[in-house]
Short mmCIF file of C-alpha atoms in Angstrom, two decimals:
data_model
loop_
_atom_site.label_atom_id
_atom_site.label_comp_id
_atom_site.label_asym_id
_atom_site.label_seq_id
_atom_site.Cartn_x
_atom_site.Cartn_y
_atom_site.Cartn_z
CA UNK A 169 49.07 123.54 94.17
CA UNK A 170 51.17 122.28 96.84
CA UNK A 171 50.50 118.21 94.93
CA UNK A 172 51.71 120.04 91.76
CA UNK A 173 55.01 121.15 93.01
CA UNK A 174 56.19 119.04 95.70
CA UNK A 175 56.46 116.11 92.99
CA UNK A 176 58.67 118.26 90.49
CA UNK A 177 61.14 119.17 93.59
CA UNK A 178 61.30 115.92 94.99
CA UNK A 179 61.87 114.86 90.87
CA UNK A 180 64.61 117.41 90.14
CA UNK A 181 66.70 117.04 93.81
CA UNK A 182 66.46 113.85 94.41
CA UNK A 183 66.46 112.16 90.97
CA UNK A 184 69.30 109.52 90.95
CA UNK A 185 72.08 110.54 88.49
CA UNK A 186 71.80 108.68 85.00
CA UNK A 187 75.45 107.63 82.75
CA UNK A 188 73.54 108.10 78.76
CA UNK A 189 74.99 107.38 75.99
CA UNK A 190 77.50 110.23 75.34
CA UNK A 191 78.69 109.86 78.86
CA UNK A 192 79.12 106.01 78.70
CA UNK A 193 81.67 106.70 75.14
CA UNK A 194 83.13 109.62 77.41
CA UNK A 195 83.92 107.42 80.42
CA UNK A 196 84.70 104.36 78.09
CA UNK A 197 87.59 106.96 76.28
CA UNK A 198 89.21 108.18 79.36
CA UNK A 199 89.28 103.77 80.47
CA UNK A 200 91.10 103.22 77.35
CA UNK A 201 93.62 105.47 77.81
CA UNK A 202 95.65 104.80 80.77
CA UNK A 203 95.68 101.04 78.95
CA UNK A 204 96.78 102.00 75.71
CA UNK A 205 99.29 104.05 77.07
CA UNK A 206 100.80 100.97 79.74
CA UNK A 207 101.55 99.27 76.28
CA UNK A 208 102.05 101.52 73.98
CA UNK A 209 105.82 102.02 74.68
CA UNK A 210 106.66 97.95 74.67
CA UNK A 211 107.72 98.28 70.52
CA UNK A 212 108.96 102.05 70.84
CA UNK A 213 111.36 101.32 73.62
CA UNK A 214 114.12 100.27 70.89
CA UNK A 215 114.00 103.39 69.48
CA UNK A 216 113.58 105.57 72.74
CA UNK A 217 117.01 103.76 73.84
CA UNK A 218 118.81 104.59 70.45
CA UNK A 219 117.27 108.59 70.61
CA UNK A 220 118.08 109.25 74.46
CA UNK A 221 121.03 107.04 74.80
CA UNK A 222 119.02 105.21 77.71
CA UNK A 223 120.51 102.18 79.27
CA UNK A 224 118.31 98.87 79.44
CA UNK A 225 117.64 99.67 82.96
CA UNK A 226 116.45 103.39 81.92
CA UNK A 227 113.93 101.89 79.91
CA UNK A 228 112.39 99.47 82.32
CA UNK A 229 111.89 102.32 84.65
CA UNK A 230 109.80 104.10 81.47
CA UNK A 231 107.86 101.28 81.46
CA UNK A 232 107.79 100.07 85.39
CA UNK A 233 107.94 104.02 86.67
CA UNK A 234 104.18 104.30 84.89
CA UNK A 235 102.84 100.93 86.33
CA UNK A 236 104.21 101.40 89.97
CA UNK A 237 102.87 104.93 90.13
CA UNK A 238 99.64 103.58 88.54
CA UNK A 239 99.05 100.53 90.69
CA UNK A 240 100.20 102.19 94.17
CA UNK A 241 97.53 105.66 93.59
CA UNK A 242 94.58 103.71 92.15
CA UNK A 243 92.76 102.72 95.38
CA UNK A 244 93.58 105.94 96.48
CA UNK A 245 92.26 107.40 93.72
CA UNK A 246 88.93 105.89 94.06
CA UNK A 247 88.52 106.93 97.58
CA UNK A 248 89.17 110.78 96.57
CA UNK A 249 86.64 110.20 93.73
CA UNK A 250 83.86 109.20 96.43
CA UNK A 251 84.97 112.11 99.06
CA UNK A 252 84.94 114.92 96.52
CA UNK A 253 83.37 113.83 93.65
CA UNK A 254 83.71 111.73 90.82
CA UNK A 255 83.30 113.72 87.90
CA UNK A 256 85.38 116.29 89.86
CA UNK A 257 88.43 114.20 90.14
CA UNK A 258 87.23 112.37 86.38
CA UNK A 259 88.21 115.76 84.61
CA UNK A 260 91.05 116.68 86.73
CA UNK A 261 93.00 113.20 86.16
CA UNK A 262 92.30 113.39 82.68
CA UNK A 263 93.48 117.03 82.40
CA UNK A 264 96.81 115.98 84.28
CA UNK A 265 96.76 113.19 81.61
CA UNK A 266 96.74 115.18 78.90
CA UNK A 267 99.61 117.65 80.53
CA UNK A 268 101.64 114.58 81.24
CA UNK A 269 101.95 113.12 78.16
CA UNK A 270 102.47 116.28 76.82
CA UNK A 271 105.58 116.57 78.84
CA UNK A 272 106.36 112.52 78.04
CA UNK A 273 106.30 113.66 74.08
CA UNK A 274 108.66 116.84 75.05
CA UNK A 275 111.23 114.97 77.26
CA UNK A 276 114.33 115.78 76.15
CA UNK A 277 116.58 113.04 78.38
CA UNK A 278 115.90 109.80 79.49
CA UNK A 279 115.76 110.88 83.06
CA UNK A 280 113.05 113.53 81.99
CA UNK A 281 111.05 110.54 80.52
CA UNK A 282 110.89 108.53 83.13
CA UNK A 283 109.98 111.45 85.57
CA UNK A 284 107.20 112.35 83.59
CA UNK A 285 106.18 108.76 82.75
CA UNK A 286 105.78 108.45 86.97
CA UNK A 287 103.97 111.52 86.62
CA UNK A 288 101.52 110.16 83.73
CA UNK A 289 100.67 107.04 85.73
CA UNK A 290 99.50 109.38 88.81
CA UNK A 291 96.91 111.29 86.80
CA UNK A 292 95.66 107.52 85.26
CA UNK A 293 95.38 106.72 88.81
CA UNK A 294 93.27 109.81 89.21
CA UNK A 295 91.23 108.86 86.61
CA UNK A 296 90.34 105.54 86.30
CA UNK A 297 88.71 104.75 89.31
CA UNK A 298 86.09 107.10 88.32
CA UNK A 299 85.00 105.62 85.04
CA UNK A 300 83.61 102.17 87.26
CA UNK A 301 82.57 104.27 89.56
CA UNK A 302 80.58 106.25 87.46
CA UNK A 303 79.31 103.41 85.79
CA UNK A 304 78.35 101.49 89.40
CA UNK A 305 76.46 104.72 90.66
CA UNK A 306 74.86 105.95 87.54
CA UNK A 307 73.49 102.57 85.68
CA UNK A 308 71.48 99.76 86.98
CA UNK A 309 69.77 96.45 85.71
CA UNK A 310 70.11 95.53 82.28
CA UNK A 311 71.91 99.10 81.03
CA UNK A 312 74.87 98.41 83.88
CA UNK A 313 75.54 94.78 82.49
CA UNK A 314 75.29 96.18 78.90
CA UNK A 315 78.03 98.86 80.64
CA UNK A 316 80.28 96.51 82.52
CA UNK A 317 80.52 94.78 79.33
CA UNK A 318 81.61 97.13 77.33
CA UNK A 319 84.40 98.28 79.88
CA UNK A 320 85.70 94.67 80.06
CA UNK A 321 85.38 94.85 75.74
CA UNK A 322 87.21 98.00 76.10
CA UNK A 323 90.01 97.42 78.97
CA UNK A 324 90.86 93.99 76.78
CA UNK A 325 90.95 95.76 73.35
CA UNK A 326 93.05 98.82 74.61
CA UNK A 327 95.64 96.59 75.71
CA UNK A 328 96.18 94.80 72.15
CA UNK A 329 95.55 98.19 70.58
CA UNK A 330 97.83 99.84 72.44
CA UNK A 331 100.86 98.15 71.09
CA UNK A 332 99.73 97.94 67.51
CA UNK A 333 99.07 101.90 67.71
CA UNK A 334 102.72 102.52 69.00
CA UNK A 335 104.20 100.07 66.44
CA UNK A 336 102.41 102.72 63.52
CA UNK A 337 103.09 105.54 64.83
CA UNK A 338 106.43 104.51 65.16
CA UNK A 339 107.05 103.84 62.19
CA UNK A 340 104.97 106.96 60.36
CA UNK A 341 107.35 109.31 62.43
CA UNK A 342 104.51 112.11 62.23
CA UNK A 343 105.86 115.32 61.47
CA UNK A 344 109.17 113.70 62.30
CA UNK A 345 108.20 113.41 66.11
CA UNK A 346 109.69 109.42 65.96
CA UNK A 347 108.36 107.48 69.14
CA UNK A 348 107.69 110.92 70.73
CA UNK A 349 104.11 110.70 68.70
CA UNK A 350 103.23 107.88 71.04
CA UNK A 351 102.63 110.20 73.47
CA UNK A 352 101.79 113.22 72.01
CA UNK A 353 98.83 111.70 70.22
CA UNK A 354 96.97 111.54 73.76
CA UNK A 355 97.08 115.48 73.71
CA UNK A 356 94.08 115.99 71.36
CA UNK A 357 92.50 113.01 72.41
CA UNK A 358 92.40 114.37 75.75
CA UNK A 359 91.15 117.67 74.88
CA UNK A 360 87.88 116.28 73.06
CA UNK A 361 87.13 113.77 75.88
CA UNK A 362 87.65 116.98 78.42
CA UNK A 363 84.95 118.96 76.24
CA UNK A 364 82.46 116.13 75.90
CA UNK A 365 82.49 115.18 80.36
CA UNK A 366 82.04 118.24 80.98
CA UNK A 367 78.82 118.00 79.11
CA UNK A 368 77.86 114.22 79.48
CA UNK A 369 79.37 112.58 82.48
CA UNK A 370 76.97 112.97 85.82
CA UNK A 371 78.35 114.13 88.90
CA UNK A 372 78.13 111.27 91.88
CA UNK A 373 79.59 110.69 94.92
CA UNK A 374 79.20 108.25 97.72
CA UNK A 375 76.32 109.24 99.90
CA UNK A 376 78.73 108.83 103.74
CA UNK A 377 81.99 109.66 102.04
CA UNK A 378 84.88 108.77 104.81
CA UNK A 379 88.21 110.74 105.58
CA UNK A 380 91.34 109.86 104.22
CA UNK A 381 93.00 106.51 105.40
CA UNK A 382 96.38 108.20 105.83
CA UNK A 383 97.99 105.01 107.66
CA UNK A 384 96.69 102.86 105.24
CA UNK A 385 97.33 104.39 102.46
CA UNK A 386 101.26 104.80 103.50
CA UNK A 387 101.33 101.15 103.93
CA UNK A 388 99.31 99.80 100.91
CA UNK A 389 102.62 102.17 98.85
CA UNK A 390 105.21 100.33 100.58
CA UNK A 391 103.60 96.86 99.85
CA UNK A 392 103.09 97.66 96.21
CA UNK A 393 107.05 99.36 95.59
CA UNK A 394 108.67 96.22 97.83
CA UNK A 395 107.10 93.83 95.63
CA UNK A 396 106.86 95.48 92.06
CA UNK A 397 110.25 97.57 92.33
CA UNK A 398 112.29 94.80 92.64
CA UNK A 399 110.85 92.36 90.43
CA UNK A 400 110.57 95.47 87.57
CA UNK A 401 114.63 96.73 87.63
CA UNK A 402 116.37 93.39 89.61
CA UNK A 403 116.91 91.90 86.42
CA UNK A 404 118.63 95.01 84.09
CA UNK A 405 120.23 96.26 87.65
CA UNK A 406 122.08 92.91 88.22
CA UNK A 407 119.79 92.20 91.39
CA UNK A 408 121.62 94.20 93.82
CA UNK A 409 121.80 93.61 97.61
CA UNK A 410 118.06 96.39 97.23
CA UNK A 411 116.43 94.53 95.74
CA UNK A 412 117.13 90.88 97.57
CA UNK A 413 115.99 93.26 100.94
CA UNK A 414 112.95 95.03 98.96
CA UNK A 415 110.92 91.37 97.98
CA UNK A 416 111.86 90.38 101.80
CA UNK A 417 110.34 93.64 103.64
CA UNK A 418 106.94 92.52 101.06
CA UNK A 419 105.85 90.03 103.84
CA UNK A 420 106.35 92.41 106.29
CA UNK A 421 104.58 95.52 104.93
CA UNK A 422 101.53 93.64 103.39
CA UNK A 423 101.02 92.03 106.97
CA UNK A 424 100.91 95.64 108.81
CA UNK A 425 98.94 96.66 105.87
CA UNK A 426 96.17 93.82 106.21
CA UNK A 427 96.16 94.89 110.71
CA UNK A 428 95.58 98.50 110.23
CA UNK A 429 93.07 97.74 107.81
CA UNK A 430 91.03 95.19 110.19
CA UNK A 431 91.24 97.63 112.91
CA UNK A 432 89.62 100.57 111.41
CA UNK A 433 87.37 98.01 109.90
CA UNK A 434 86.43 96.82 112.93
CA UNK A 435 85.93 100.36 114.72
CA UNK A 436 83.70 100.99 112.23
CA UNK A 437 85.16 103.70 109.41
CA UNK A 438 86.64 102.86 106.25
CA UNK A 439 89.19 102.28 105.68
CA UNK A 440 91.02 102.44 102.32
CA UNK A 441 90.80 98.49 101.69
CA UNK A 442 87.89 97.47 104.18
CA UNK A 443 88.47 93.64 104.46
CA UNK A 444 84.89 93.48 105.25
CA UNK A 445 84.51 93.86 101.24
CA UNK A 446 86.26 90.72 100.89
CA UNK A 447 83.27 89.16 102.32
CA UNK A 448 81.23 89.35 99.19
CA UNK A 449 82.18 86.20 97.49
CA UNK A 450 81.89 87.42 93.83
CA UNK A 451 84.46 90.08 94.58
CA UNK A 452 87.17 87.56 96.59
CA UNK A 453 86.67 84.97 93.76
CA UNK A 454 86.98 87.12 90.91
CA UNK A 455 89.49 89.12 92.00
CA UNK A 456 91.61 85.54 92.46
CA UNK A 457 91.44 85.13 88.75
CA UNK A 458 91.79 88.94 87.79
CA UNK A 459 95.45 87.97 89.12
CA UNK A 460 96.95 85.16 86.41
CA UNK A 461 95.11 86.27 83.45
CA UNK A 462 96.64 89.64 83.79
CA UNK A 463 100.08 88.35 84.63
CA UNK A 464 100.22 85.84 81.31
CA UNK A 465 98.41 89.17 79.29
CA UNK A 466 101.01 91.63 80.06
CA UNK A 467 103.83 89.08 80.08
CA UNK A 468 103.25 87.88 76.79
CA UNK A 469 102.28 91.30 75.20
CA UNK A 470 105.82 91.82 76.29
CA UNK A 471 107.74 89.33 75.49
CA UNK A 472 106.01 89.02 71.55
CA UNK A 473 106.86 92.64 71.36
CA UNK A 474 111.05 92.11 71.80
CA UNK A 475 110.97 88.42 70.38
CA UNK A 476 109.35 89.71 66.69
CA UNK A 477 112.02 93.28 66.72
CA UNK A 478 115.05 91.74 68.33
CA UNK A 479 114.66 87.91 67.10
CA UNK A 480 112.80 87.76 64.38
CA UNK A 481 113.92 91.34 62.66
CA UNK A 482 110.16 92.29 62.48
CA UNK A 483 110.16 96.29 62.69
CA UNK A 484 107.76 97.92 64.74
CA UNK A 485 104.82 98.47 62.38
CA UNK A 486 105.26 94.22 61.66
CA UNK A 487 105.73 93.31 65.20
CA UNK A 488 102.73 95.35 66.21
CA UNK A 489 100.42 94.00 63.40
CA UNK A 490 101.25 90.32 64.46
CA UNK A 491 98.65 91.25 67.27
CA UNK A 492 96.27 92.59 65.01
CA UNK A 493 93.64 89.37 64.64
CA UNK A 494 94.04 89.40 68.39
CA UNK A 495 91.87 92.52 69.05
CA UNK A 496 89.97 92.08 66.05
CA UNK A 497 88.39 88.84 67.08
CA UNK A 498 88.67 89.76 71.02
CA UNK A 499 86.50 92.98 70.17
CA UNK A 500 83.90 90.96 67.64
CA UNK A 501 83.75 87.93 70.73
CA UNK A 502 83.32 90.19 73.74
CA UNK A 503 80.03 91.87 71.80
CA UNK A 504 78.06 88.43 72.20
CA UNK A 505 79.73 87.81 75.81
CA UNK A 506 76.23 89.51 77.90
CA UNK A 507 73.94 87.36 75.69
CA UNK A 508 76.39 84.27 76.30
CA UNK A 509 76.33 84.99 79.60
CA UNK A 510 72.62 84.89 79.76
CA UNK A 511 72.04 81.69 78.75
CA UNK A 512 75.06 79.82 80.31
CA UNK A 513 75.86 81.72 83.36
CA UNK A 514 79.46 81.72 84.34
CA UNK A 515 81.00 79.14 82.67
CA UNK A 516 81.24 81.10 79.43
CA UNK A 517 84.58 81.95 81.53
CA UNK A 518 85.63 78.39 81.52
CA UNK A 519 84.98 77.90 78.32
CA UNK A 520 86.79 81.07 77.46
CA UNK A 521 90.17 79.89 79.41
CA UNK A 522 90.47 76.51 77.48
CA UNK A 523 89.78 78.27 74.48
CA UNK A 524 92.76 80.66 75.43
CA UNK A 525 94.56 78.09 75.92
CA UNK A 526 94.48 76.27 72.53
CA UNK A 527 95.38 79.47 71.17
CA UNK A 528 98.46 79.50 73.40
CA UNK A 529 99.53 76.04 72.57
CA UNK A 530 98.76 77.60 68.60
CA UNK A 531 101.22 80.17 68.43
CA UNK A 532 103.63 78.52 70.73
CA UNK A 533 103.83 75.82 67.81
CA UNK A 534 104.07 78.62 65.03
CA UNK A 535 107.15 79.27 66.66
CA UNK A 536 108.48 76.54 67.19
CA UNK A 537 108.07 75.70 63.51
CA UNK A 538 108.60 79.07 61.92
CA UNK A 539 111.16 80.68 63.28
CA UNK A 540 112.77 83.22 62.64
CA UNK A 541 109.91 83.68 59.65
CA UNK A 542 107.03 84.50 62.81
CA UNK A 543 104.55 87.10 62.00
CA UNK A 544 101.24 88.42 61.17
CA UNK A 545 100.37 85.16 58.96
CA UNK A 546 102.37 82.65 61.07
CA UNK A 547 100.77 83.99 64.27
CA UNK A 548 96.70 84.23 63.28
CA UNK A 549 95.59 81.10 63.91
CA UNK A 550 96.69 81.40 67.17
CA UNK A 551 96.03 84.72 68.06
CA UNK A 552 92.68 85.07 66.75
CA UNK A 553 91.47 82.13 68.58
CA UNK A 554 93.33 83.14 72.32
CA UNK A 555 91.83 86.85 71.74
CA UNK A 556 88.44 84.68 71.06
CA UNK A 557 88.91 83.09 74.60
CA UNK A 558 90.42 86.30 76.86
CA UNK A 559 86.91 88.19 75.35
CA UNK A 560 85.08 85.27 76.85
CA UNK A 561 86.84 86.08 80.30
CA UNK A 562 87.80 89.48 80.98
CA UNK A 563 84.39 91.70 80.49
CA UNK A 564 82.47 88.79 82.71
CA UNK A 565 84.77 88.73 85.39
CA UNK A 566 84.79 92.55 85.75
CA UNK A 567 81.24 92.37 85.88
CA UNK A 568 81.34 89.87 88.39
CA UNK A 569 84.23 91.54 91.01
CA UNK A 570 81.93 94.17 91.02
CA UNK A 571 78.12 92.94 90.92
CA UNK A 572 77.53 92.59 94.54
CA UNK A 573 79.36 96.12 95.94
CA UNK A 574 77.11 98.82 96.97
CA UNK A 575 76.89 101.71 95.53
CA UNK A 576 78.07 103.75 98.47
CA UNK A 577 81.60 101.86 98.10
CA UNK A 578 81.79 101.91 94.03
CA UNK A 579 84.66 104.17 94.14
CA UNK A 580 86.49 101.88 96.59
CA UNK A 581 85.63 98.14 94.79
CA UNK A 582 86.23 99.99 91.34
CA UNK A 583 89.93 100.83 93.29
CA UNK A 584 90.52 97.71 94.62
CA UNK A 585 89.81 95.77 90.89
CA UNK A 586 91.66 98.14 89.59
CA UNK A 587 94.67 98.10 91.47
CA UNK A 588 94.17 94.08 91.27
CA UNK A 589 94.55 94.39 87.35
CA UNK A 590 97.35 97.04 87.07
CA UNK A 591 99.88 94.79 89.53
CA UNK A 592 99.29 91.90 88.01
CA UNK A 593 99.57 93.54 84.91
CA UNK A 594 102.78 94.98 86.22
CA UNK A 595 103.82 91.23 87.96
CA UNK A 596 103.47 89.86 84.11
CA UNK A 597 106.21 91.88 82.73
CA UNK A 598 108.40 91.51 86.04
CA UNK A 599 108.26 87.80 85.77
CA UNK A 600 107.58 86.26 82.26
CA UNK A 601 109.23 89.26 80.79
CA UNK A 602 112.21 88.28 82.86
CA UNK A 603 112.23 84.72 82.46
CA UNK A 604 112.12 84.74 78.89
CA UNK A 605 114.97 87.87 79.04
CA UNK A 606 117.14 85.05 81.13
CA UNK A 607 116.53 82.34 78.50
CA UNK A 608 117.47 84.01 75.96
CA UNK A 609 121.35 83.77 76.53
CA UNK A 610 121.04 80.06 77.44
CA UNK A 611 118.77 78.91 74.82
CA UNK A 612 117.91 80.96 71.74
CA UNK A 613 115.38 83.33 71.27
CA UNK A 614 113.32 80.59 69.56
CA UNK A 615 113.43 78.31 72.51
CA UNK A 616 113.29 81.25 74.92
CA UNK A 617 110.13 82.52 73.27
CA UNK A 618 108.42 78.94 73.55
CA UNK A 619 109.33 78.27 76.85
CA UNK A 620 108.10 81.70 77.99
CA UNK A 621 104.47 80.50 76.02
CA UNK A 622 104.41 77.29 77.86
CA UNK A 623 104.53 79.27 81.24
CA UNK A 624 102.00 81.56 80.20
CA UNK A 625 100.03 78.30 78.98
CA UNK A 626 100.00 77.03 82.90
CA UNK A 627 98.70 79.84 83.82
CA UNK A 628 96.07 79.91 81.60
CA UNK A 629 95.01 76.34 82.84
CA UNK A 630 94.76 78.05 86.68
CA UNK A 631 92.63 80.54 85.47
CA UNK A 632 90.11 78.02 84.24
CA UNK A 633 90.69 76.09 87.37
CA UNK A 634 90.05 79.64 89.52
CA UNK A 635 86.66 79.74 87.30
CA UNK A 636 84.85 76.86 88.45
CA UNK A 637 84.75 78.35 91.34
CA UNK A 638 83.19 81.40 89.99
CA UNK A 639 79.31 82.34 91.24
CA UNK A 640 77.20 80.63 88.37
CA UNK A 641 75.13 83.58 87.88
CA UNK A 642 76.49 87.44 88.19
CA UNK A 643 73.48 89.62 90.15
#
């Protein structure tokens, strides 16, 4: 009797938790989200300025207020994820979400936007971490690739989708909510993706969870707003005598930062960025190239977004259209990236930065040729084939920052990628978005808009360089 029973128990207690189908859709939703909703506002800012009577420096804090609040909570977020839970803090972030873009849709000033905007990009911080997490603790083999794969598919197409979505909805002026129905349309989406975690995602949390790094986390904040405050607002506020002492306290902070870490590394507790991760190879090198390929992303979803409204007189539904073979053919491409990756090993990622770049170099000629008549038709060749190369990137090197972390410290390398992605992401706007915004005066919008492309083309030729240094197989 006892050989009957002691089996079940030891099956039902100690049975590792397992991400199915429903639950990997779930997770996949809630990753898509805080993505969509970084880029979503990049063709609805016009109209947000004209409706609230913001100033240009309002608006960059509706976009940068998001990102910074994003970027500086994510690691943190990860950590809270492992101490209490992830599924716990996965349905609480996404709740807050929902609430927070409810009260994004409702603002009635500019000031209220941006508050709740800061707000919104705290709950995404609550609630990403968990959905790699999730996906580190409750797949393995074969099903976690398949996973990882479809995160990177999913992370790259949310970003493209994102400003297409707020370019329609935009435009449609639902029920007439205007560009308030870029943020109201999270509400419902929210509300079915509450409904199916709680009866699909698996609870998991790290097996020695750790206290709080208070000290750390304090200084990893500072490092983050010195650097990405600045470099966000300098430009619209005139770069006052703030921001000149903001970028040169970076240094400063990043170094303390980096010695509190080693020391509690060293004593042997965890610390909120243990530098001992840094060790595994696959994380340090793909983390590298995480860094340029999200700054040229962001930077020129931004700049295509202003250059087709304010240059080329696309409206929003046009201008956010232009991107459309983008995400079609980065979505159809990142499908066959696992199987690609099988059979050629890491230099799929290679291959997927020159092809990038000859997309690049493609629509950086359509506008050089066609402007001001740039659009969906002038733009495909070249989009379709640089969304072709970014799906031949992103996914794998996702899979590869986080193939050799343990399990026990998911929630903490899922963090650190994360945080990784968002600040470059937010770096791309701060610096291509402002060098093409400087141009502009000087040069034309054309030239501006080329210039800005050739930039972004450099740093699509470091990326490939990063990627030869990549692992040749991901574990």
């Amino acid at each position: 009797m006892t050989e009957t029973i002691t089996p079940l128990k030891a099956r039902t207690t100690d049975a590792p938790p397992s991400l199915g189908g429903l639950g990997l859709f779930t997770v996949l939703l809630a990753a898509a989200l805080p993505l969509i909703d970084f880029f979503i506002v990049n063709v609805a800012l016009p109209t947000i300025g004209h409706d609230l009577a913001a100033s240009e420096a309002t608006l960059e804090l509706v976009v940068a207020g998001y990102g910074l609040a994003y970027a500086v909570l994510l690691v943190l977020g990860g950590r809270l994820g492992d101490l209490f839970g992830r599924r716990r803090l996965f349905l609480g972030g996404m709740a807050a979400f929902g609430l927070t873009s409810l009260a994004c849709g409702l603002a009635p000033s500019a000031w209220a936007l941006v508050a709740a905007r800061v707000a919104q990009g705290a709950a995404s911080a609550a609630m990403l971490p968990q959905v790699l997490a999730t996906i580190q603790a409750a797949t393995s083999g074969q099903r976690r690739a398949k996973a990882m794969g479809l995160y990177g598919a999913t992370a790259g197409l949310s970003m493209v989708a994102g400003q297409i979505l707020g370019g329609v909805l935009v435009a449609a002026d639902v029920a007439g909510t205007g560009w308030r129905s870029v943020f109201l349309v999270n509400v419902p989406v929210v509300v079915a993706g509450l409904l199916l975690a709680a009866r699909a995602v698996p609870e998991t949390r790290s097996q020695r969870p750790e206290p709080l790094d208070g000290p750390g986390t304090v200084l990893l904040a500072v490092s983050l707003l010195t650097l990405l405050a600045p470099l966000t607002e300098g430009r619209a506020a005139g770069w006052p005598l703030w921001t000149w002492l903001s970028l040169a306290a970076f240094p400063f902070a990043a170094a303390a930062f980096y010695a509190v870490e080693r020391r509690a590394d060293r004593q042997g507790r965890t610390p909120l960025v243990p530098p001992s991760l840094f060790a595994l190879v696959s994380l340090r090198r793909g983390l590298v190239m995480i860094v340029p390929f999200s700054i040229g992303f962001s930077g020129f979803m931004f700049v295509i977004a202003v250059a087709l409204q304010e240059g080329a007189g696309r409206g929003p539904v046009a201008a956010g259209l232009a991107l459309a073979p983008m995400a079609v053919v980065f979505f159809l491409v990142s499908l066959a990236g696992p199987r690609l990756v099988a059979r050629y090993g890491t230099r799929v990622v290679t291959a997927g930065a020159a092809i990038q770049g000859l997309g690049v170099a493609l629509m950086a000629l359509a506008a050089w040729y066609s402007w001001p008549d740039l659009g969906l038709v002038e733009l495909l060749p070249g989009a379709a084939v640089a969304g072709a190369g970014q799906a031949l990137q992103l996914p794998v090197v996702f899979r590869i920052v986080l193939s050799e972390v343990p399990t026990e410290r998911a929630g903490v390398g899922s963090g650190v990628m994360t945080t990784t992605q968002q600040s470059s992401l937010a770096l791309g706007v701060a610096t291509l978005g402002t060098l093409f915004l400087s141009l502009v005066p000087g040069l034309g919008m054309r030239d501006a808009l080329v210039t800005t492309l050739l930039a972004q083309l450099a740093g699509v030729a470091l990326t490939g360089l990063l990627s030869l240094r990549l692992p040749r197989t991901i574990g």
